[in-house]
Short mmCIF file of C-alpha atoms in Angstrom, two decimals:
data_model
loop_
_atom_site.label_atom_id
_atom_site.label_comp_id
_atom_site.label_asym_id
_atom_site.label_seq_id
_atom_site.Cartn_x
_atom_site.Cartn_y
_atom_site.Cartn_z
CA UNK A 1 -54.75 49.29 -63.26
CA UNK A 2 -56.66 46.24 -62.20
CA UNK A 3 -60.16 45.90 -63.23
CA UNK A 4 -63.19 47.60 -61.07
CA UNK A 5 -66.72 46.70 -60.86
CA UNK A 6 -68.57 50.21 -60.14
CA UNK A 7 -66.61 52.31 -62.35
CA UNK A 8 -64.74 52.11 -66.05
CA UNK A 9 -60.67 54.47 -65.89
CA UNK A 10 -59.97 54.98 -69.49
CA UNK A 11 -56.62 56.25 -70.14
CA UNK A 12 -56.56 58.29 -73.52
CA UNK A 13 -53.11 59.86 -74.21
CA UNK A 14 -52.16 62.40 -71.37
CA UNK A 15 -55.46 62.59 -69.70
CA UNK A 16 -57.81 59.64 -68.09
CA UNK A 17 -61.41 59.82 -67.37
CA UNK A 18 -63.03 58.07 -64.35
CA UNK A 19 -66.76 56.82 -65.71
CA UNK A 20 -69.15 55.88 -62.69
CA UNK A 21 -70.52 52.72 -64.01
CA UNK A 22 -74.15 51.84 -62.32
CA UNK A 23 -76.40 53.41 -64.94
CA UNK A 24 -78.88 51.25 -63.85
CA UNK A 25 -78.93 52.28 -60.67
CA UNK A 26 -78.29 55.95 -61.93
CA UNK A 27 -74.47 55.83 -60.81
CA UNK A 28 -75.51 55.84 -56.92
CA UNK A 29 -73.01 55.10 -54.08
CA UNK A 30 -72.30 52.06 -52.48
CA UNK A 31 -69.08 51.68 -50.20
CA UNK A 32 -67.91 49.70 -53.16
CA UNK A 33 -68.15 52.72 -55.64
CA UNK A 34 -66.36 54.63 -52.84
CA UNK A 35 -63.82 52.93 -52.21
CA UNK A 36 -62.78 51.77 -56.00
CA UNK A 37 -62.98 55.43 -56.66
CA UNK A 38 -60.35 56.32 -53.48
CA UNK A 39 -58.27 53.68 -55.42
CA UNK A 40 -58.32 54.88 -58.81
CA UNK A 41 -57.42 58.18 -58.00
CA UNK A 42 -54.88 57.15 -55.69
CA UNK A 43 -53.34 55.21 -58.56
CA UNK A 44 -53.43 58.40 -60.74
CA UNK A 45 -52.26 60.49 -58.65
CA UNK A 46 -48.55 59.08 -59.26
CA UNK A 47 -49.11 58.34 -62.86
CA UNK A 48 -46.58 60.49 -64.44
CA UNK A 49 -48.09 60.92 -67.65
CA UNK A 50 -51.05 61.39 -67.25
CA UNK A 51 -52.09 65.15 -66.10
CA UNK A 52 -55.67 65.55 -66.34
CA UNK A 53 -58.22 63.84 -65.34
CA UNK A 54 -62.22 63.49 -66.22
CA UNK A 55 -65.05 62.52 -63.64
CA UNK A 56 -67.93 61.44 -65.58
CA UNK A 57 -71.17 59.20 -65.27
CA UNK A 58 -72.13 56.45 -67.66
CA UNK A 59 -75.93 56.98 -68.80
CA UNK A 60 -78.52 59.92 -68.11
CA UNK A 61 -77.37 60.47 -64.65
CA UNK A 62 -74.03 61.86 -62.76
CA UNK A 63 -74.76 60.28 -59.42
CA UNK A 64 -77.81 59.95 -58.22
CA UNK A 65 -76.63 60.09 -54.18
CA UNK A 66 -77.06 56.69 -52.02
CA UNK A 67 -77.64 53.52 -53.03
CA UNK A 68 -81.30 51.93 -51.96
CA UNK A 69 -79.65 49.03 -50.94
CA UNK A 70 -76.85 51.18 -49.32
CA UNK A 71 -79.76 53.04 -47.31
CA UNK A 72 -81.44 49.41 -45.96
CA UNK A 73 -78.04 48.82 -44.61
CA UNK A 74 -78.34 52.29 -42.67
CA UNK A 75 -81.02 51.59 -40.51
CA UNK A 76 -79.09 48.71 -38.73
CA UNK A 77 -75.40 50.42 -38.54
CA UNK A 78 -74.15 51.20 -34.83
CA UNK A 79 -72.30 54.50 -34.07
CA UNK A 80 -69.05 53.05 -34.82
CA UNK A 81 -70.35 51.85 -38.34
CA UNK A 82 -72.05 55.08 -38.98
CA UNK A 83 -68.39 56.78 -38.65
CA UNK A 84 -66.32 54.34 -40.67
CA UNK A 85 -68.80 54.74 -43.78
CA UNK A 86 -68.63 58.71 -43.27
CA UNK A 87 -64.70 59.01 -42.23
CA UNK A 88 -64.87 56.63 -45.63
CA UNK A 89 -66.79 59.16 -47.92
CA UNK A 90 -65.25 61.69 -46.68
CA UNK A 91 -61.67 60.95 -46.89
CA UNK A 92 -62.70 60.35 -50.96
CA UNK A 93 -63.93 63.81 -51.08
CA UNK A 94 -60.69 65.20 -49.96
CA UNK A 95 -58.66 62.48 -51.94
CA UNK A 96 -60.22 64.70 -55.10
CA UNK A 97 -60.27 67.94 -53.31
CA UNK A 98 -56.69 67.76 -52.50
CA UNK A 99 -55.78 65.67 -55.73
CA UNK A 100 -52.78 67.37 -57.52
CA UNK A 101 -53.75 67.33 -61.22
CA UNK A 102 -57.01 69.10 -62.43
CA UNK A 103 -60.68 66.91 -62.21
CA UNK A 104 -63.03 68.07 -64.44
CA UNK A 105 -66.54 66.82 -63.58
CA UNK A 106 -69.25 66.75 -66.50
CA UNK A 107 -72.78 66.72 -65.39
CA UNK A 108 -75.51 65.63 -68.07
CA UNK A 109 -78.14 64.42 -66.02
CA UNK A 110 -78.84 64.43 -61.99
CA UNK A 111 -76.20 64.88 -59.72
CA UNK A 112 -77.66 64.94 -56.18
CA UNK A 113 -76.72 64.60 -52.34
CA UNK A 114 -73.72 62.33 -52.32
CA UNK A 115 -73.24 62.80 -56.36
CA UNK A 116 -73.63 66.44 -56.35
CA UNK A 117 -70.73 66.45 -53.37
CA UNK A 118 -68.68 64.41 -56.38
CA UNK A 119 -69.07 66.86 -58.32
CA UNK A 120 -68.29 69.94 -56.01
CA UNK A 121 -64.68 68.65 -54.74
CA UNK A 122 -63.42 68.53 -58.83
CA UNK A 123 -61.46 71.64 -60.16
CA UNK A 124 -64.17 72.39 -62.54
CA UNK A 125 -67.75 71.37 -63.54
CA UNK A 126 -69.28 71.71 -67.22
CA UNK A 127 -72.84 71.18 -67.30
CA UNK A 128 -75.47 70.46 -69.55
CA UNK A 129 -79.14 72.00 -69.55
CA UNK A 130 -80.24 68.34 -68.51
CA UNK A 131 -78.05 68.72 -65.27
CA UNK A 132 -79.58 69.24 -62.02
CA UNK A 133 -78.16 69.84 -58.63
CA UNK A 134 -78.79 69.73 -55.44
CA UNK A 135 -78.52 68.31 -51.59
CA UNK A 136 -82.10 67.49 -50.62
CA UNK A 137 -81.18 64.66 -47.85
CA UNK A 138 -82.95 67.12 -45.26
CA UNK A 139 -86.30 65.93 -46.82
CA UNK A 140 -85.69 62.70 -45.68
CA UNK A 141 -84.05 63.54 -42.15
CA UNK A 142 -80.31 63.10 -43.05
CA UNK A 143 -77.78 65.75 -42.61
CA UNK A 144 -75.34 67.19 -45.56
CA UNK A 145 -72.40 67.60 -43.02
CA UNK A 146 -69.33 66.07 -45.06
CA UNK A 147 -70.01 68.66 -48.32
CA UNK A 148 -70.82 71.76 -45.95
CA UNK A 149 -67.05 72.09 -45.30
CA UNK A 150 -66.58 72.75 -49.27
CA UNK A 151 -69.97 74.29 -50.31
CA UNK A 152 -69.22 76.89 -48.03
CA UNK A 153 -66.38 78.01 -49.14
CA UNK A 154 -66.92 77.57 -53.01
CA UNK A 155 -70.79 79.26 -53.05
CA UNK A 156 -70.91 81.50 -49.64
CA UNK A 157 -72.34 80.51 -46.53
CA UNK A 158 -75.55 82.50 -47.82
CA UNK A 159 -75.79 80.45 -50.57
CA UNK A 160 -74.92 77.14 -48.17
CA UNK A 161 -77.37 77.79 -46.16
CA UNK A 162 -80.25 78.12 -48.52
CA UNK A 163 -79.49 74.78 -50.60
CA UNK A 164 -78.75 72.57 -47.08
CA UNK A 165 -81.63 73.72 -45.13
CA UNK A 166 -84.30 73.56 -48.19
CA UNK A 167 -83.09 70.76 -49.95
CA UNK A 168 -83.81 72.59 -53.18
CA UNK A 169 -82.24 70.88 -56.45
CA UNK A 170 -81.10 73.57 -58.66
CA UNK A 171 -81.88 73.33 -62.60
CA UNK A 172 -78.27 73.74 -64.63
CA UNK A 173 -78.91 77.52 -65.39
CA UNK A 174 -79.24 77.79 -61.05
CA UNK A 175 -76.46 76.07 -60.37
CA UNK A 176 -74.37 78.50 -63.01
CA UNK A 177 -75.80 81.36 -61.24
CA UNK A 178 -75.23 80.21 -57.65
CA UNK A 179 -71.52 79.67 -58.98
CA UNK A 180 -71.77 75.65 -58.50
CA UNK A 181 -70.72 74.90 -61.72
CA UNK A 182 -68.27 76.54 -64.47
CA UNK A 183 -69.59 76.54 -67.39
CA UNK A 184 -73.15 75.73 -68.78
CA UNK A 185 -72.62 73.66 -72.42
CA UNK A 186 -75.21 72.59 -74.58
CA UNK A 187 -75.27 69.14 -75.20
CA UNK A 188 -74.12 68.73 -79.19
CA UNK A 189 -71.02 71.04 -77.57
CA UNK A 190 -69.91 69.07 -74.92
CA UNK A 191 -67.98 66.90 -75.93
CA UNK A 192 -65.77 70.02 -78.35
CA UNK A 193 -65.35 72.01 -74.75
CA UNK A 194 -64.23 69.43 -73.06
CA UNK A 195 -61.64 68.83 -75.37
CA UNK A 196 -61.00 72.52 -75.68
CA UNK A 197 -60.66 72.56 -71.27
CA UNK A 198 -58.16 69.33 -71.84
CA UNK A 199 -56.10 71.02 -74.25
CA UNK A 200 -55.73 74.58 -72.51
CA UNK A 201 -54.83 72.88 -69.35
CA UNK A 202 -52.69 70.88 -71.14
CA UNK A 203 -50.82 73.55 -72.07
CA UNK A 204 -49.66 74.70 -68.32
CA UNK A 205 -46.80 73.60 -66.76
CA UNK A 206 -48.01 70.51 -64.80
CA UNK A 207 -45.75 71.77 -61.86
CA UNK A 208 -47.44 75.15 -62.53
CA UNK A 209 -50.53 73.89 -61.72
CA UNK A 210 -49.65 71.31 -59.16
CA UNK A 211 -48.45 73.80 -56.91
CA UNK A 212 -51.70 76.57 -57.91
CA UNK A 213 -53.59 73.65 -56.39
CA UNK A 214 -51.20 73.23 -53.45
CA UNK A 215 -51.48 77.19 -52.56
CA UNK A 216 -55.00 76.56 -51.90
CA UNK A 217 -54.43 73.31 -50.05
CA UNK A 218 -51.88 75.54 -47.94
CA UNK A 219 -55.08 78.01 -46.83
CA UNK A 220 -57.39 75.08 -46.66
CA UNK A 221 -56.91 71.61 -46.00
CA UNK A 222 -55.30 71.65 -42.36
CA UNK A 223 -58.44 72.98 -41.86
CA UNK A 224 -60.65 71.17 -43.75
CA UNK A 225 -59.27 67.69 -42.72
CA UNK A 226 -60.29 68.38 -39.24
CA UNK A 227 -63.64 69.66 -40.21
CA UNK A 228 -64.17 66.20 -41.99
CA UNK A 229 -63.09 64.24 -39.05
CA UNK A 230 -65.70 66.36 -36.69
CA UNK A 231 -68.54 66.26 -39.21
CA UNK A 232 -67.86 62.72 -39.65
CA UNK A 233 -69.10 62.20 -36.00
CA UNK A 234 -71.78 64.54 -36.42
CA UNK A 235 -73.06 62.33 -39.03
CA UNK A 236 -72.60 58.88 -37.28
CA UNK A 237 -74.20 60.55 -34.20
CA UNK A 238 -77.29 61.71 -35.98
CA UNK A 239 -78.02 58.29 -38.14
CA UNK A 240 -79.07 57.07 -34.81
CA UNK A 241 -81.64 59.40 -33.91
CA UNK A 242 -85.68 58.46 -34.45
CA UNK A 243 -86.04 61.28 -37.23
CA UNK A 244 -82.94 59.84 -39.39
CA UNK A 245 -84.79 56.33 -38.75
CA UNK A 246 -88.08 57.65 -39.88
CA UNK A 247 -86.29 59.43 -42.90
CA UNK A 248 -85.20 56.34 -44.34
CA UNK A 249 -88.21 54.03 -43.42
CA UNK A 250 -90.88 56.58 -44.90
CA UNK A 251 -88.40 57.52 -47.86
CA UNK A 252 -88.03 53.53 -48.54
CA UNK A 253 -91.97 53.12 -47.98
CA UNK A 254 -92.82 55.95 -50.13
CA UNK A 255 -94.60 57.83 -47.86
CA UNK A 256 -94.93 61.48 -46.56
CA UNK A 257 -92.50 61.34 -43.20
CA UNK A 258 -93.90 61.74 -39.41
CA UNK A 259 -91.51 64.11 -37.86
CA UNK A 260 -91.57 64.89 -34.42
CA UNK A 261 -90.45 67.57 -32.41
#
């Protein structure tokens, strides 16, 4: 696999793990993060041998959500921009949702907005007690539309509702009870479960489990690819409203936002 800039694939035996690689920037997005990520797991996907795979961030963080940079460039993308970067994200999200081989995300630090989406479309999530959660881009006028069409159906509409239309970011022990996240590990035991997960879905049949994960792709995708097509314009369309301008400029300017009715 060629060499990427934004992230590190490490192939160990019959399993490979994906590292997001921006710790100094606490592993946000950028299109190029996005779209070296659609690649690796693309490339994966038809690597025979290996049958597991591991979505992890490099430093204290997961994935922090957007880039700073990445949000300057907002504020001067047209419509048709606006939809190209979310068709973009979005087809990445179900690129993992939809991948055939089991993702396990591991959480140690924040994984929010963008990041915590990441995290929601793998197989399985182990946390640690440092992990928090969340999708707080309302506080800043932006819309969570791409990860509603999961979070819904993995936490309840209930739950959906409450963490969208807060914003609230969920300590690790939350998240476990809201049913976000698998299993809660503390951090000296991390790295023994994981290896423990690896080796029990190791021992499945890899067509087994390739075709548990199709079964729900069968219920689910149809209907989630459209939803991610129509939320996808939903998105573009709001990023050029005033209150999605005045998000970004008073989030950027580190001030209290001047929403208007």
């Amino acid at each position: 696999m060629s060499a990427f800039q934004t992230i590190i694939v490490k192939k160990q035996d019959n399993f490979a793990e994906i590292v997001l690689n921006r710790p100094e920037k606490r592993n946000a997005l950028n299109k190029q993060m996005v779209d070296e990520l659609s690649a690796a797991f693309k490339s994966l996907k038809t690597e025979d041998r290996i049958r597991v795979v591991v979505l992890k961030g490099e430093g204290k963080a997961f994935c922090s959500g957007a880039d700073l940079a990445y949000l300057k460039e907002l504020r001067n993308f047209d419509y048709q921009k606006n939809l190209e970067d979310s068709l973009n994200l979005g087809n990445l999200f179900l690129k993992i949702y939809a991948f055939p081989k089991p993702i396990i995300a591991i959480v140690q630090g924040p994984a929010l907005a963008g990041g915590c989406g990441l995290a929601s479309v793998c197989d399985l999530i182990l946390a640690t007690p440092n992990a928090i959660f969340g999708y707080p881009e309302v506080k800043i006028g932006f819309v969570a539309a791409l990860v509603s069409a999961f979070l819904i159906r993995q936490i309840g509409e209930r739950k959906a509702r409450e963490l969208l239309l807060t914003g609230k970011i969920l300590n690790a022990q939350q998240a476990f009870n809201y049913g976000l996240i698998n299993e809660l590990v503390q951090e000296p035991e991390l790295e023994i479960k994981l290896k423990e997960t690896i080796k029990d879905l190791m021992a499945n049949g890899p067509q087994a489990m390739a075709t548990t994960k199709q079964l729900f792709l069968d219920f689910t995708y149809q209907e989630i690819f459209s939803e991610i097509k129509k939320l996808s314009k939903v998105n573009a369309k709001f990023r050029s409203s005033p209150e999605f301008l005045e998000g970004i400029n008073s989030f950027l300017e580190k001030r209290t936002p001047n929403w208007r009715s």
